[in-house]
């Protein structure tokens, strides 16, 4: 099921018209004075789905506008880091009752967005929202409901588990954490063994991201319930075991993969294969990652073709014919090279590691396909370097895995 | 291993003297001007163990003082809700560099404390700390290292898992979450079956509390590694499925247990028994809870003596001879009545549900013991209605379970 931009726009338009007609004109007046957006702001705001229990703000309307409300009666200035590009976020204004409120200047992209508040010069989370680990800290976030949100919804279907395991890592001298998704029925399946996908988060995130922000477990539950994906195990661990510092020269292009590769390949994989009923061979093992996790994947998989048969790069680089040609065994051993991006990441026609040469992932994808490499390329419509891109990418990627 | 107050005080004194001698006098001057505490504040502050990665504040010193630092250069007033009783917390003062800093007026009790900031009249979390769900919101917290912290430390021993499961609840029309601790080796133990403890959080907390704040998994890992407890499964789910509202008249004493009892007894227990290799009979099933979870336990277990053989009330009420006498089967069917409190909860010699009649848990415990009821009573030294009381209570309780 390839999702197209056309379907989304039609759905948004329909919803907008239906609700606007039902509302009194007075509910739409505030937007006419607002700069920027042409369409009036529709007053059908509801609490965001990732608010803390019982919290009414932030809210989202059917057009994708976000409205914030923060109580800080003695503050001088309150700002939200989220808003339209180039305007530095949403500046809140103080109400008569001492609460700071404001609405984003335009609709936000569908999906999950991190943000934080600036209150009198200090950085705080919005007390209304749940927190998610990103940018090396637990951040506030808001969810703009996506038209295709059903694929990651919590439904009344058999559910797999998300299991926290702690494993010994001699190379780092630590007990490390991983989360392991086991598919529905795993515990009752007797002697059945399962393939494994190692799935990495991005820079500044951690091993909680794919389940909390990504809903990887619900995406898999729903795919398995409808027979669209083969049941497999997913393992998620902390990938910042490298030398990257924010803003360091060279950035992602220059980091040393060795410490993380040692944890993943020499410590975690043997642990998982000893503790879970895995199919512990190359053709039943995959690795994928988003952003920095994609860069890690692209460094680890081609260097370990005896261990991995599938590779997924989600907003984390692409693969050129040169990449393939310089890697002995790539053509024969890798059953799938999956590359994906959000459409907004490709605006301007280029992408690539910060500081590196420009890369056109679409041209790369077409070239390796033409060269006979088993590959797939996916673009998430109207999303940027954010989690809806990666949820959709997993939806595309998972059904392609372990089919041989 | 019963912990005594004497041991703690001796250890604190020793540590204090050793470090004070090693420090230059200048490092101690700030405390001499401070009101209240007699001993000088020792300048050996270190980041709290529950800070976010890389965050230097809040800090704790060897005496148990907490020091806070919050950046908000344009704020008028910043306060921390944590401090000495009756003084309303710790008021921070602005440094020359725009950061608000302050030290608690005296040493805090050892263990885990929730808190939040008040910044210009608004309630925010301290961006330095991890968040834990309490008071119906994700709160900041600080950990004052306990002298006996080793029993819940993350060690290089075999670790059990903490597994998130999602189960269907027809009575509430929801898919509900529980966390399940499985002991080390569970997955490789073939056909071995295990007893189960249902373990409940307190008011305003949720199913994450016993693993996140309570370290129940690490306590069990360490007890099992040293052979002090029989390996068993622990199940933790959300217990606020009742009519309690903060400040409602009657409070805990008047709530309706039926909705939660239905979820636990009619939905969750059958789910767990069908999905895990449990010993699914009365004598291999226990229930315990802290605070409100203890009240729930005391309502559910005596009314379901065909299902539970062990009961634990942790700062959540006590059991009198009258309670026993009015419950048919209590004496024969219940193998253990475990009651515990923090010593500070018993200061003044009474305890009991808010609004209810005064109760002396110690007298109750002595009376039921004298009346021949299989029971145990534990008091955690120098702790209040907080998580160190409950970590220590689990340490005492777990080895007593499933011994027949």
PDB file of N, CA, C and O in Angstrom, chain B residues 29-68:
ATOM      1  N   UNK B  29      32.570  27.093  54.227  1.00  0.00           N
ATOM      2  CA  UNK B  29      32.148  28.361  54.811  1.00  0.00           C
ATOM      3  C   UNK B  29      30.690  28.705  54.520  1.00  0.00           C
ATOM      4  O   UNK B  29      30.010  29.271  55.362  1.00  0.00           O
ATOM      5  N   UNK B  30      30.220  28.344  53.338  1.00  0.00           N
ATOM      6  CA  UNK B  30      28.868  28.772  52.974  1.00  0.00           C
ATOM      7  C   UNK B  30      27.828  28.276  53.971  1.00  0.00           C
ATOM      8  O   UNK B  30      26.825  28.929  54.189  1.00  0.00           O
ATOM      9  N   UNK B  31      28.102  27.151  54.568  1.00  0.00           N
ATOM     10  CA  UNK B  31      27.094  26.564  55.438  1.00  0.00           C
ATOM     11  C   UNK B  31      27.037  27.227  56.809  1.00  0.00           C
ATOM     12  O   UNK B  31      26.000  27.190  57.466  1.00  0.00           O
ATOM     13  N   UNK B  32      28.094  27.819  57.220  1.00  0.00           N
ATOM     14  CA  UNK B  32      28.085  28.382  58.571  1.00  0.00           C
ATOM     15  C   UNK B  32      27.056  29.498  58.707  1.00  0.00           C
ATOM     16  O   UNK B  32      26.472  29.685  59.764  1.00  0.00           O
ATOM     17  N   UNK B  33      26.802  30.205  57.616  1.00  0.00           N
ATOM     18  CA  UNK B  33      25.821  31.290  57.660  1.00  0.00           C
ATOM     19  C   UNK B  33      24.386  30.789  57.484  1.00  0.00           C
ATOM     20  O   UNK B  33      23.448  31.515  57.731  1.00  0.00           O
ATOM     21  N   UNK B  34      24.257  29.554  57.060  1.00  0.00           N
ATOM     22  CA  UNK B  34      22.910  29.034  56.777  1.00  0.00           C
ATOM     23  C   UNK B  34      22.123  28.840  58.064  1.00  0.00           C
ATOM     24  O   UNK B  34      22.660  28.402  59.060  1.00  0.00           O
ATOM     25  N   UNK B  35      20.831  29.191  58.035  1.00  0.00           N
ATOM     26  CA  UNK B  35      20.017  28.992  59.221  1.00  0.00           C
ATOM     27  C   UNK B  35      19.657  27.526  59.389  1.00  0.00           C
ATOM     28  O   UNK B  35      19.591  26.793  58.414  1.00  0.00           O
ATOM     29  N   UNK B  36      19.440  27.080  60.563  1.00  0.00           N
ATOM     30  CA  UNK B  36      18.898  25.741  60.787  1.00  0.00           C
ATOM     31  C   UNK B  36      19.937  24.702  61.135  1.00  0.00           C
ATOM     32  O   UNK B  36      20.200  24.471  62.314  1.00  0.00           O
ATOM     33  N   UNK B  37      20.568  24.079  60.127  1.00  0.00           N
ATOM     34  CA  UNK B  37      21.386  22.907  60.418  1.00  0.00           C
ATOM     35  C   UNK B  37      22.610  23.259  61.243  1.00  0.00           C
ATOM     36  O   UNK B  37      23.241  24.295  61.028  1.00  0.00           O
ATOM     37  N   UNK B  38      22.968  22.389  62.159  1.00  0.00           N
ATOM     38  CA  UNK B  38      24.117  22.623  63.014  1.00  0.00           C
ATOM     39  C   UNK B  38      25.409  22.282  62.295  1.00  0.00           C
ATOM     40  O   UNK B  38      26.392  23.009  62.377  1.00  0.00           O
ATOM     41  N   UNK B  39      25.424  21.157  61.547  1.00  0.00           N
ATOM     42  CA  UNK B  39      26.647  20.728  60.879  1.00  0.00           C
ATOM     43  C   UNK B  39      26.870  21.547  59.619  1.00  0.00           C
ATOM     44  O   UNK B  39      25.924  21.922  58.943  1.00  0.00           O
ATOM     45  N   UNK B  40      28.137  21.848  59.300  1.00  0.00           N
ATOM     46  CA  UNK B  40      28.398  22.573  58.068  1.00  0.00           C
ATOM     47  C   UNK B  40      28.053  21.729  56.844  1.00  0.00           C
ATOM     48  O   UNK B  40      28.153  20.510  56.893  1.00  0.00           O
ATOM     49  N   UNK B  41      27.638  22.414  55.774  1.00  0.00           N
ATOM     50  CA  UNK B  41      27.336  21.697  54.532  1.00  0.00           C
ATOM     51  C   UNK B  41      28.648  21.329  53.854  1.00  0.00           C
ATOM     52  O   UNK B  41      29.496  22.189  53.619  1.00  0.00           O
ATOM     53  N   UNK B  42      28.806  20.061  53.557  1.00  0.00           N
ATOM     54  CA  UNK B  42      30.042  19.581  52.957  1.00  0.00           C
ATOM     55  C   UNK B  42      29.969  19.723  51.447  1.00  0.00           C
ATOM     56  O   UNK B  42      28.986  19.312  50.829  1.00  0.00           O
ATOM     57  N   UNK B  43      31.023  20.311  50.878  1.00  0.00           N
ATOM     58  CA  UNK B  43      30.989  20.618  49.440  1.00  0.00           C
ATOM     59  C   UNK B  43      31.448  19.437  48.591  1.00  0.00           C
ATOM     60  O   UNK B  43      32.371  19.541  47.800  1.00  0.00           O
ATOM     61  N   UNK B  44      30.776  18.298  48.778  1.00  0.00           N
ATOM     62  CA  UNK B  44      31.096  17.138  47.926  1.00  0.00           C
ATOM     63  C   UNK B  44      29.876  16.750  47.093  1.00  0.00           C
ATOM     64  O   UNK B  44      29.563  15.581  46.939  1.00  0.00           O
ATOM     65  N   UNK B  45      29.190  17.747  46.564  1.00  0.00           N
ATOM     66  CA  UNK B  45      27.971  17.498  45.782  1.00  0.00           C
ATOM     67  C   UNK B  45      28.282  16.784  44.466  1.00  0.00           C
ATOM     68  O   UNK B  45      29.256  17.102  43.795  1.00  0.00           O
ATOM     69  N   UNK B  46      27.396  15.831  44.154  1.00  0.00           N
ATOM     70  CA  UNK B  46      27.523  15.098  42.883  1.00  0.00           C
ATOM     71  C   UNK B  46      26.141  15.065  42.221  1.00  0.00           C
ATOM     72  O   UNK B  46      25.118  15.100  42.894  1.00  0.00           O
ATOM     73  N   UNK B  47      26.092  14.924  40.874  1.00  0.00           N
ATOM     74  CA  UNK B  47      24.788  14.846  40.206  1.00  0.00           C
ATOM     75  C   UNK B  47      23.949  13.688  40.750  1.00  0.00           C
ATOM     76  O   UNK B  47      24.478  12.611  41.020  1.00  0.00           O
ATOM     77  N   UNK B  48      22.679  13.930  40.907  1.00  0.00           N
ATOM     78  CA  UNK B  48      21.758  12.872  41.351  1.00  0.00           C
ATOM     79  C   UNK B  48      21.729  11.735  40.326  1.00  0.00           C
ATOM     80  O   UNK B  48      21.858  11.965  39.122  1.00  0.00           O
ATOM     81  N   UNK B  49      21.538  10.520  40.814  1.00  0.00           N
ATOM     82  CA  UNK B  49      21.578   9.353  39.924  1.00  0.00           C
ATOM     83  C   UNK B  49      20.376   9.270  38.988  1.00  0.00           C
ATOM     84  O   UNK B  49      20.394   8.489  38.038  1.00  0.00           O
ATOM     85  N   UNK B  50      19.340  10.076  39.241  1.00  0.00           N
ATOM     86  CA  UNK B  50      18.191  10.046  38.327  1.00  0.00           C
ATOM     87  C   UNK B  50      18.108  11.317  37.475  1.00  0.00           C
ATOM     88  O   UNK B  50      17.050  11.693  36.997  1.00  0.00           O
ATOM     89  N   UNK B  51      19.280  11.957  37.269  1.00  0.00           N
ATOM     90  CA  UNK B  51      19.323  13.071  36.314  1.00  0.00           C
ATOM     91  C   UNK B  51      19.235  12.551  34.884  1.00  0.00           C
ATOM     92  O   UNK B  51      19.547  11.395  34.606  1.00  0.00           O
ATOM     93  N   UNK B  52      18.832  13.447  33.994  1.00  0.00           N
ATOM     94  CA  UNK B  52      18.885  13.119  32.571  1.00  0.00           C
ATOM     95  C   UNK B  52      20.355  12.978  32.160  1.00  0.00           C
ATOM     96  O   UNK B  52      21.241  13.545  32.808  1.00  0.00           O
ATOM     97  N   UNK B  53      20.613  12.225  31.077  1.00  0.00           N
ATOM     98  CA  UNK B  53      22.002  12.012  30.656  1.00  0.00           C
ATOM     99  C   UNK B  53      22.764  13.328  30.498  1.00  0.00           C
ATOM    100  O   UNK B  53      22.281  14.244  29.842  1.00  0.00           O
ATOM    101  N   UNK B  54      23.919  13.402  31.129  1.00  0.00           N
ATOM    102  CA  UNK B  54      24.792  14.571  30.979  1.00  0.00           C
ATOM    103  C   UNK B  54      24.424  15.770  31.833  1.00  0.00           C
ATOM    104  O   UNK B  54      25.149  16.763  31.839  1.00  0.00           O
ATOM    105  N   UNK B  55      23.329  15.727  32.555  1.00  0.00           N
ATOM    106  CA  UNK B  55      22.904  16.887  33.348  1.00  0.00           C
ATOM    107  C   UNK B  55      23.624  16.914  34.703  1.00  0.00           C
ATOM    108  O   UNK B  55      23.649  15.919  35.412  1.00  0.00           O
ATOM    109  N   UNK B  56      24.156  18.074  35.046  1.00  0.00           N
ATOM    110  CA  UNK B  56      24.957  18.216  36.268  1.00  0.00           C
ATOM    111  C   UNK B  56      24.103  18.520  37.503  1.00  0.00           C
ATOM    112  O   UNK B  56      24.550  18.307  38.625  1.00  0.00           O
ATOM    113  N   UNK B  57      22.888  19.056  37.308  1.00  0.00           N
ATOM    114  CA  UNK B  57      22.015  19.407  38.433  1.00  0.00           C
ATOM    115  C   UNK B  57      20.662  18.753  38.270  1.00  0.00           C
ATOM    116  O   UNK B  57      20.244  18.544  37.139  1.00  0.00           O
ATOM    117  N   UNK B  58      19.990  18.467  39.389  1.00  0.00           N
ATOM    118  CA  UNK B  58      20.339  18.683  40.791  1.00  0.00           C
ATOM    119  C   UNK B  58      21.490  17.784  41.253  1.00  0.00           C
ATOM    120  O   UNK B  58      21.831  16.810  40.599  1.00  0.00           O
ATOM    121  N   UNK B  59      22.053  18.203  42.415  1.00  0.00           N
ATOM    122  CA  UNK B  59      23.155  17.448  43.003  1.00  0.00           C
ATOM    123  C   UNK B  59      22.817  17.086  44.444  1.00  0.00           C
ATOM    124  O   UNK B  59      21.943  17.690  45.067  1.00  0.00           O
ATOM    125  N   UNK B  60      23.552  16.117  44.956  1.00  0.00           N
ATOM    126  CA  UNK B  60      23.355  15.627  46.323  1.00  0.00           C
ATOM    127  C   UNK B  60      24.728  15.515  46.969  1.00  0.00           C
ATOM    128  O   UNK B  60      25.680  15.119  46.308  1.00  0.00           O
ATOM    129  N   UNK B  61      24.823  15.887  48.254  1.00  0.00           N
ATOM    130  CA  UNK B  61      26.115  15.670  48.919  1.00  0.00           C
ATOM    131  C   UNK B  61      26.035  14.481  49.869  1.00  0.00           C
ATOM    132  O   UNK B  61      24.994  13.839  50.019  1.00  0.00           O
ATOM    133  N   UNK B  62      27.153  14.189  50.501  1.00  0.00           N
ATOM    134  CA  UNK B  62      27.251  12.977  51.323  1.00  0.00           C
ATOM    135  C   UNK B  62      26.377  13.053  52.569  1.00  0.00           C
ATOM    136  O   UNK B  62      26.109  12.034  53.205  1.00  0.00           O
ATOM    137  N   UNK B  63      25.927  14.261  52.915  1.00  0.00           N
ATOM    138  CA  UNK B  63      25.042  14.400  54.074  1.00  0.00           C
ATOM    139  C   UNK B  63      23.567  14.265  53.702  1.00  0.00           C
ATOM    140  O   UNK B  63      22.707  14.191  54.579  1.00  0.00           O
ATOM    141  N   UNK B  64      23.255  14.309  52.395  1.00  0.00           N
ATOM    142  CA  UNK B  64      21.872  14.235  51.959  1.00  0.00           C
ATOM    143  C   UNK B  64      21.275  15.599  51.623  1.00  0.00           C
ATOM    144  O   UNK B  64      20.062  15.713  51.397  1.00  0.00           O
ATOM    145  N   UNK B  65      22.104  16.642  51.599  1.00  0.00           N
ATOM    146  CA  UNK B  65      21.604  17.937  51.119  1.00  0.00           C
ATOM    147  C   UNK B  65      21.400  17.863  49.610  1.00  0.00           C
ATOM    148  O   UNK B  65      22.155  17.189  48.904  1.00  0.00           O
ATOM    149  N   UNK B  66      20.387  18.563  49.121  1.00  0.00           N
ATOM    150  CA  UNK B  66      20.135  18.643  47.683  1.00  0.00           C
ATOM    151  C   UNK B  66      20.429  20.063  47.216  1.00  0.00           C
ATOM    152  O   UNK B  66      20.068  21.033  47.890  1.00  0.00           O
ATOM    153  N   UNK B  67      21.096  20.179  46.106  1.00  0.00           N
ATOM    154  CA  UNK B  67      21.383  21.490  45.523  1.00  0.00           C
ATOM    155  C   UNK B  67      20.794  21.541  44.119  1.00  0.00           C
ATOM    156  O   UNK B  67      20.984  20.633  43.316  1.00  0.00           O
ATOM    157  N   UNK B  68      20.091  22.640  43.859  1.00  0.00           N
ATOM    158  CA  UNK B  68      19.383  22.789  42.589  1.00  0.00           C
ATOM    159  C   UNK B  68      19.990  23.937  41.791  1.00  0.00           C
ATOM    160  O   UNK B  68      20.518  24.908  42.365  1.00  0.00           O
TER     161      UNK B  68
END
